Amino acid sequence: MNLQQAELPEPSADARAASEALTRLIGAEIAVDGGWISFARYMELALYAPGLGYYSGGSRKFGVEGDFLTAPELTPLFGQALARQVAQVLAASSPLVIEAGAGSGRLAADLLPALAALGCAPERYRILELSGELRARQQATLAEHAPQFFDRVEWLDELPQRFSGCLIGNEVLDAMPTHALRWSDDSSQPGVLERGVVLADGRLTFAERPATGALLAAANSLPVTAPYRGEISLAARSWISELARRLERGAMLLIDYGLPRHELYHPERDGSSLRCHYRHRVHDDPLWFPGLSDITSHVDFTAVAEAGFDAGLEVLGYTSQANFLINCGVGELLQEGKAMHNDSQEVGAGVLCMPGTPLRGPATANMEDLRARGAVNVLISPNEMGELFKVIALGRGVPEPLLGFSRGNRVHAL
Ligand SMILES: C[S@@+](CC[C@H](N)C(=O)[O-])C[C@H]1O[C@@H](n2cnc3c(N)ncnc32)[C@H](O)[C@@H]1O
């Protein structure tokens, strides 16, 4: 156990038992596959194995009581600002929104009323979600917080065949399985090595093999000098290609943390970008209690742009989350005092006092205002999410410029 793990809260007996069951399942797959599975397959099982994976199991995940906070969980102003960009895309395409990876359903519950207030409530809001447990949670969130729109929402079992409209995905790409690699200059084993997972003495541990096929080709195309460690998500690339091919008119807006390729694979960033979240602590051991931590990796936004471009889409914009939200008017929305979730005084509580010191006493208007300012500060501050998170728009048949990229568009940096 390293120092970081020593500082992690001890999992409950139930959580340990669920993790042990998942470890047995992963171990069985390793055995069937000849003693080794890729890290990408491990991550897929750790996050999405039915009933046991991090996203498919019953843990709280999002919000103050979960493991991490995402932008829509922080404040409804995120969804309200995003709505302005979505409205522009819908007006130029078709009244359909598809949300990929809708988490708790919070963004949908904020976006639908915000779009209605802008006079462009979509006729259909379709959700693409891998986790059955999260689907149920999204249904409950929407039934409770946006019941007037519930009958417009549908859950998809597979990617849409063809579609026009606006597809959105907040923090979805970073949650897709990624391959882990080491570019080695060891005289004993030089070249590109793929890091995978084996079972040794009953414990999951990393083991390397020479990379082959599409992964090796992708690794060789990167500006990397050995020795170096990093990740490549072939799954994210093919997911974007598939969706891009099916988009007839409209745009995909993807928000995530990551960098353009030349920055992500810069020699100074040698080391894995894998990060795990457990009870608002970040650690770097994805093999620690499989199924209990979220596992993420940084997004290569150049690869995202290339995947869209190769499938015939234009890169309509790329900028920081801060620029995007400011361009979409988050400042004005804050001034107008639209910071309350349309139903609740409690959502977003804790933002000002993370980590660990819950606010006490009734929320006053001033307190709500302070919370809203604190949340927007987290969204746009360069030291928080403002620079780390980026927004990319890929589209077809949509007139430019898009509102969110009107200032500070960095497409040239990709
Ligand atoms: C980090 S969470 C973000 C949730 C939500 N968008 C938010 O911002 O709070 C990642 C989400 O992406 C979903 N997900 C991951 N891969 C997916 C895929 N290929 N298709 C659809 N959903 C996916 C997960 O199940 C989960 O809901």
mmCIF file of C-alpha atoms and ligand atoms in Angstrom, residues 47-48 54-56 61-63 68-74 78 99-107 127-132 134-135 138 156 159 168-177 235-236 239 243 255-257 277 294-296 389, ligand 1:
data_model
loop_
_atom_site.group_PDB
_atom_site.id
_atom_site.type_symbol
_atom_site.label_atom_id
_atom_site.label_comp_id
_atom_site.label_asym_id
_atom_site.label_seq_id
_atom_site.Cartn_x
_atom_site.Cartn_y
_atom_site.Cartn_z
ATOM 1 C CA LEU A 47 -16.239 0.365 -14.403
ATOM 2 C CA TYR A 48 -19.006 -1.446 -16.270
ATOM 3 C CA TYR A 54 -18.041 1.162 -10.515
ATOM 4 C CA TYR A 55 -20.737 2.664 -12.754
ATOM 5 C CA SER A 56 -22.978 -0.411 -12.790
ATOM 6 C CA LYS A 61 -20.616 8.105 -7.183
ATOM 7 C CA PHE A 62 -21.678 11.702 -7.942
ATOM 8 C CA GLY A 63 -22.031 14.674 -5.624
ATOM 9 C CA PHE A 68 -16.415 13.307 -7.169
ATOM 10 C CA LEU A 69 -18.297 16.375 -8.337
ATOM 11 C CA THR A 70 -18.983 17.044 -12.001
ATOM 12 C CA ALA A 71 -19.958 20.424 -13.427
ATOM 13 C CA PRO A 72 -23.728 19.769 -13.574
ATOM 14 C CA GLU A 73 -23.636 18.517 -9.977
ATOM 15 C CA LEU A 74 -22.027 21.786 -8.909
ATOM 16 C CA PHE A 78 -23.601 24.940 -16.132
ATOM 17 C CA GLU A 99 -26.947 13.065 -24.076
ATOM 18 C CA ALA A 100 -24.223 10.454 -23.743
ATOM 19 C CA GLY A 101 -23.344 9.264 -20.243
ATOM 20 C CA ALA A 102 -25.965 11.221 -18.331
ATOM 21 C CA GLY A 103 -24.672 10.315 -14.853
ATOM 22 C CA SER A 104 -27.254 11.143 -12.200
ATOM 23 C CA GLY A 105 -29.544 12.844 -14.755
ATOM 24 C CA ARG A 106 -28.835 16.258 -13.264
ATOM 25 C CA LEU A 107 -27.720 17.873 -16.539
ATOM 26 C CA ILE A 127 -29.966 9.322 -23.353
ATOM 27 C CA LEU A 128 -27.183 6.886 -24.208
ATOM 28 C CA GLU A 129 -26.100 5.210 -20.992
ATOM 29 C CA LEU A 130 -24.160 1.989 -20.446
ATOM 30 C CA SER A 131 -25.105 1.531 -16.805
ATOM 31 C CA GLY A 132 -28.526 0.118 -15.937
ATOM 32 C CA LEU A 134 -27.550 4.960 -13.687
ATOM 33 C CA ARG A 135 -30.455 4.724 -16.124
ATOM 34 C CA GLN A 138 -31.633 9.278 -14.295
ATOM 35 C CA LEU A 156 -31.284 4.237 -26.171
ATOM 36 C CA LEU A 159 -26.044 4.248 -30.928
ATOM 37 C CA ILE A 168 -23.681 16.340 -25.710
ATOM 38 C CA GLY A 169 -21.313 14.444 -23.440
ATOM 39 C CA ASN A 170 -19.845 15.800 -20.227
ATOM 40 C CA GLU A 171 -16.979 13.736 -18.812
ATOM 41 C CA VAL A 172 -17.823 10.695 -20.919
ATOM 42 C CA LEU A 173 -14.656 10.284 -22.981
ATOM 43 C CA ASP A 174 -12.436 10.185 -19.888
ATOM 44 C CA ALA A 175 -14.526 7.292 -18.554
ATOM 45 C CA MET A 176 -13.991 5.127 -21.636
ATOM 46 C CA PRO A 177 -11.558 2.221 -21.462
ATOM 47 C CA ALA A 235 -12.445 3.096 -27.611
ATOM 48 C CA ALA A 236 -12.992 6.867 -27.472
ATOM 49 C CA TRP A 239 -16.994 5.870 -30.455
ATOM 50 C CA LEU A 243 -21.317 8.794 -34.008
ATOM 51 C CA ILE A 255 -16.639 18.465 -22.550
ATOM 52 C CA ASP A 256 -13.832 16.757 -20.732
ATOM 53 C CA TYR A 257 -10.444 17.133 -19.204
ATOM 54 C CA HIS A 277 -11.484 9.035 -7.497
ATOM 55 C CA ASP A 294 -13.787 5.806 -10.625
ATOM 56 C CA ILE A 295 -10.943 5.414 -13.153
ATOM 57 C CA THR A 296 -10.238 8.140 -15.706
ATOM 58 C CA PHE A 389 -11.500 21.059 -18.921
HETATM 59 C C1 LIG B 1 -17.863 10.653 -15.137
HETATM 60 S S1 LIG B 1 -19.460 10.149 -15.484
HETATM 61 C C2 LIG B 1 -20.162 11.680 -16.022
HETATM 62 C C3 LIG B 1 -21.655 11.749 -15.805
HETATM 63 C C4 LIG B 1 -22.344 13.036 -16.205
HETATM 64 N N1 LIG B 1 -22.164 13.324 -17.613
HETATM 65 C C5 LIG B 1 -21.901 14.207 -15.367
HETATM 66 O O1 LIG B 1 -21.283 15.111 -15.905
HETATM 67 O O2 LIG B 1 -22.182 14.211 -14.166
HETATM 68 C C6 LIG B 1 -19.312 9.170 -16.947
HETATM 69 C C7 LIG B 1 -20.633 8.697 -17.550
HETATM 70 O O3 LIG B 1 -20.396 8.191 -18.861
HETATM 71 C C8 LIG B 1 -21.087 6.955 -19.013
HETATM 72 N N2 LIG B 1 -20.451 6.251 -20.137
HETATM 73 C C9 LIG B 1 -19.176 5.842 -20.252
HETATM 74 N N3 LIG B 1 -18.951 5.288 -21.450
HETATM 75 C C10 LIG B 1 -20.111 5.395 -22.150
HETATM 76 C C11 LIG B 1 -20.518 5.024 -23.467
HETATM 77 N N4 LIG B 1 -19.687 4.420 -24.322
HETATM 78 N N5 LIG B 1 -21.786 5.304 -23.840
HETATM 79 C C12 LIG B 1 -22.628 5.917 -22.989
HETATM 80 N N6 LIG B 1 -22.312 6.275 -21.721
HETATM 81 C C13 LIG B 1 -21.068 6.016 -21.311
HETATM 82 C C14 LIG B 1 -20.984 6.357 -17.610
HETATM 83 O O4 LIG B 1 -21.848 5.289 -17.397
HETATM 84 C C15 LIG B 1 -21.332 7.607 -16.784
HETATM 85 O O5 LIG B 1 -22.711 7.872 -16.782
#
